[in-house]
Amino acid sequence: MNKEITNFIKDKLPIIPLFGLVLGSGLSSLIDDVKDQKTIPYDEIPNFLQTTVSGHVGEFIFGYIGKIPILCAKGRFHYYEGKTIDEVTSIIKIFKEIGTPNVIITNSAGCVNPQWEIGDIMLISGHLDFTFREKTPQIICGEPMYPQRNLNFVRNIADELNISLREGNYTWTLGPTYETPAEINKIRELGGHAVGMSTLPEIEKAHELGLNCWAFSNFTNMGAGMQNVTLTHGDVLEASTINKDNFKKLIQNIIERYKNEPTSVI
Ligand code: HPA
């Protein structure tokens, strides 16, 4: 990561954030309650990338959940925008370089499990790379990328708060078009539960850099062919807020309850 970019961001922060949060499409209400917000628009950061997708504004927001300093990325970069993997994962690299040890990655996704519903929240406990860039798709779950300790931590919080939480494998597709019904059938057959066009490169980068990472899908639609509707990005954005209060509560509790070393002043 370009030092000019990280130094610019660091200079704007009063303290090193303990959590980095990547907000998926339509999920900006997750940070409604963040206090003392300070915005750093991407277009003010020298030589940084710009977002192009509607629903992805393009700014970092620093603030506090309870007493915990966090840095949110509102607007992420996708492979289908013609960006490289290096660029797609730049937000995660920024978190690493400013010294933020924990990340929470969120996305809006299609639901591939017919028993689940639009509005459900899924804790990502495994993944399927359905991009066919390198290898044939195969489920990756469990340690070391999805540590039981982290999964249990979230399961217990959801239980205690009475939030119904799904759990399963996120499937990364290249996009930018939604899948065909045949692709959705194949994804289900291979063991995928959610489908989306982001997140996996970010999870992999966070893991590679030794960041502590949780990731969640928010189901905005059933996978193509599972319902008699045509998917549009507008509908995805509209449906993304159905379960927003529970999603917000869950994220806030993870951030406030996770025990960590105190963060230092920059
Ligand atoms: N497919 C891929 N990406 C998505 C979907 C979907 O059904 N819904 C939201 N993002």
mmCIF file of N, CA and C and ligand atoms in Angstrom, residues 108-111 173 177-179 184 195-197 220-224 231 236, ligand 1:
data_model
loop_
_atom_site.group_PDB
_atom_site.id
_atom_site.type_symbol
_atom_site.label_atom_id
_atom_site.label_comp_id
_atom_site.label_asym_id
_atom_site.label_seq_id
_atom_site.Cartn_x
_atom_site.Cartn_y
_atom_site.Cartn_z
ATOM 1 N N SER A 108 -24.171 -7.508 0.824
ATOM 2 C CA SER A 108 -25.518 -7.921 0.446
ATOM 3 C C SER A 108 -25.340 -9.087 -0.514
ATOM 4 N N ALA A 109 -26.118 -10.131 -0.326
ATOM 5 C CA ALA A 109 -25.885 -11.339 -1.120
ATOM 6 C C ALA A 109 -27.198 -12.007 -1.474
ATOM 7 N N GLY A 110 -27.113 -12.881 -2.460
ATOM 8 C CA GLY A 110 -28.259 -13.714 -2.802
ATOM 9 C C GLY A 110 -28.251 -14.956 -1.924
ATOM 10 N N CYS A 111 -29.458 -15.429 -1.576
ATOM 11 C CA CYS A 111 -29.580 -16.614 -0.728
ATOM 12 C C CYS A 111 -29.769 -17.843 -1.621
ATOM 13 N N THR A 173 -18.747 -14.842 -6.962
ATOM 14 C CA THR A 173 -18.854 -14.904 -8.421
ATOM 15 C C THR A 173 -18.287 -13.601 -8.976
ATOM 16 N N THR A 177 -22.991 -9.304 -13.851
ATOM 17 C CA THR A 177 -24.384 -9.766 -13.983
ATOM 18 C C THR A 177 -24.677 -10.730 -12.835
ATOM 19 N N TYR A 178 -25.953 -10.815 -12.477
ATOM 20 C CA TYR A 178 -26.334 -11.835 -11.516
ATOM 21 C C TYR A 178 -26.209 -13.199 -12.198
ATOM 22 N N GLU A 179 -26.292 -14.241 -11.418
ATOM 23 C CA GLU A 179 -26.061 -15.592 -11.938
ATOM 24 C C GLU A 179 -27.238 -16.048 -12.801
ATOM 25 N N ILE A 184 -26.823 -21.045 -10.108
ATOM 26 C CA ILE A 184 -27.292 -21.127 -8.713
ATOM 27 C C ILE A 184 -27.470 -22.595 -8.305
ATOM 28 N N VAL A 195 -24.483 -16.031 -2.261
ATOM 29 C CA VAL A 195 -23.732 -15.719 -3.476
ATOM 30 C C VAL A 195 -23.602 -14.205 -3.628
ATOM 31 N N GLY A 196 -22.388 -13.777 -3.957
ATOM 32 C CA GLY A 196 -22.144 -12.351 -4.103
ATOM 33 C C GLY A 196 -20.868 -12.090 -4.871
ATOM 34 N N MET A 197 -20.623 -10.806 -5.133
ATOM 35 C CA MET A 197 -19.510 -10.440 -6.029
ATOM 36 C C MET A 197 -18.369 -9.733 -5.310
ATOM 37 N N THR A 220 -30.498 -10.231 0.374
ATOM 38 C CA THR A 220 -31.391 -9.240 -0.235
ATOM 39 C C THR A 220 -32.314 -9.875 -1.266
ATOM 40 N N ASN A 221 -32.020 -11.094 -1.650
ATOM 41 C CA ASN A 221 -32.826 -11.773 -2.671
ATOM 42 C C ASN A 221 -32.522 -13.263 -2.629
ATOM 43 N N MET A 222 -33.422 -14.025 -3.210
ATOM 44 C CA MET A 222 -33.127 -15.444 -3.398
ATOM 45 C C MET A 222 -32.303 -15.554 -4.683
ATOM 46 N N GLY A 223 -31.481 -16.579 -4.785
ATOM 47 C CA GLY A 223 -30.650 -16.769 -5.968
ATOM 48 C C GLY A 223 -31.507 -16.838 -7.231
ATOM 49 N N ALA A 224 -30.896 -16.494 -8.365
ATOM 50 C CA ALA A 224 -31.624 -16.459 -9.636
ATOM 51 C C ALA A 224 -32.340 -17.789 -9.880
ATOM 52 N N LEU A 231 -33.846 -10.153 -10.999
ATOM 53 C CA LEU A 231 -33.054 -9.415 -10.013
ATOM 54 C C LEU A 231 -32.551 -8.101 -10.570
ATOM 55 N N VAL A 236 -32.016 -4.983 -4.773
ATOM 56 C CA VAL A 236 -31.041 -5.422 -3.770
ATOM 57 C C VAL A 236 -30.853 -4.315 -2.729
HETATM 58 N N1 HPA B 1 -25.882 -12.614 -6.798
HETATM 59 C C1 HPA B 1 -24.689 -11.976 -6.769
HETATM 60 N N2 HPA B 1 -24.495 -10.877 -6.043
HETATM 61 C C2 HPA B 1 -25.520 -10.405 -5.310
HETATM 62 C C3 HPA B 1 -26.763 -11.027 -5.297
HETATM 63 C C4 HPA B 1 -26.956 -12.203 -6.082
HETATM 64 O O1 HPA B 1 -28.036 -12.826 -6.113
HETATM 65 N N3 HPA B 1 -27.554 -10.301 -4.461
HETATM 66 C C5 HPA B 1 -26.802 -9.291 -3.981
HETATM 67 N N4 HPA B 1 -25.549 -9.330 -4.504
#
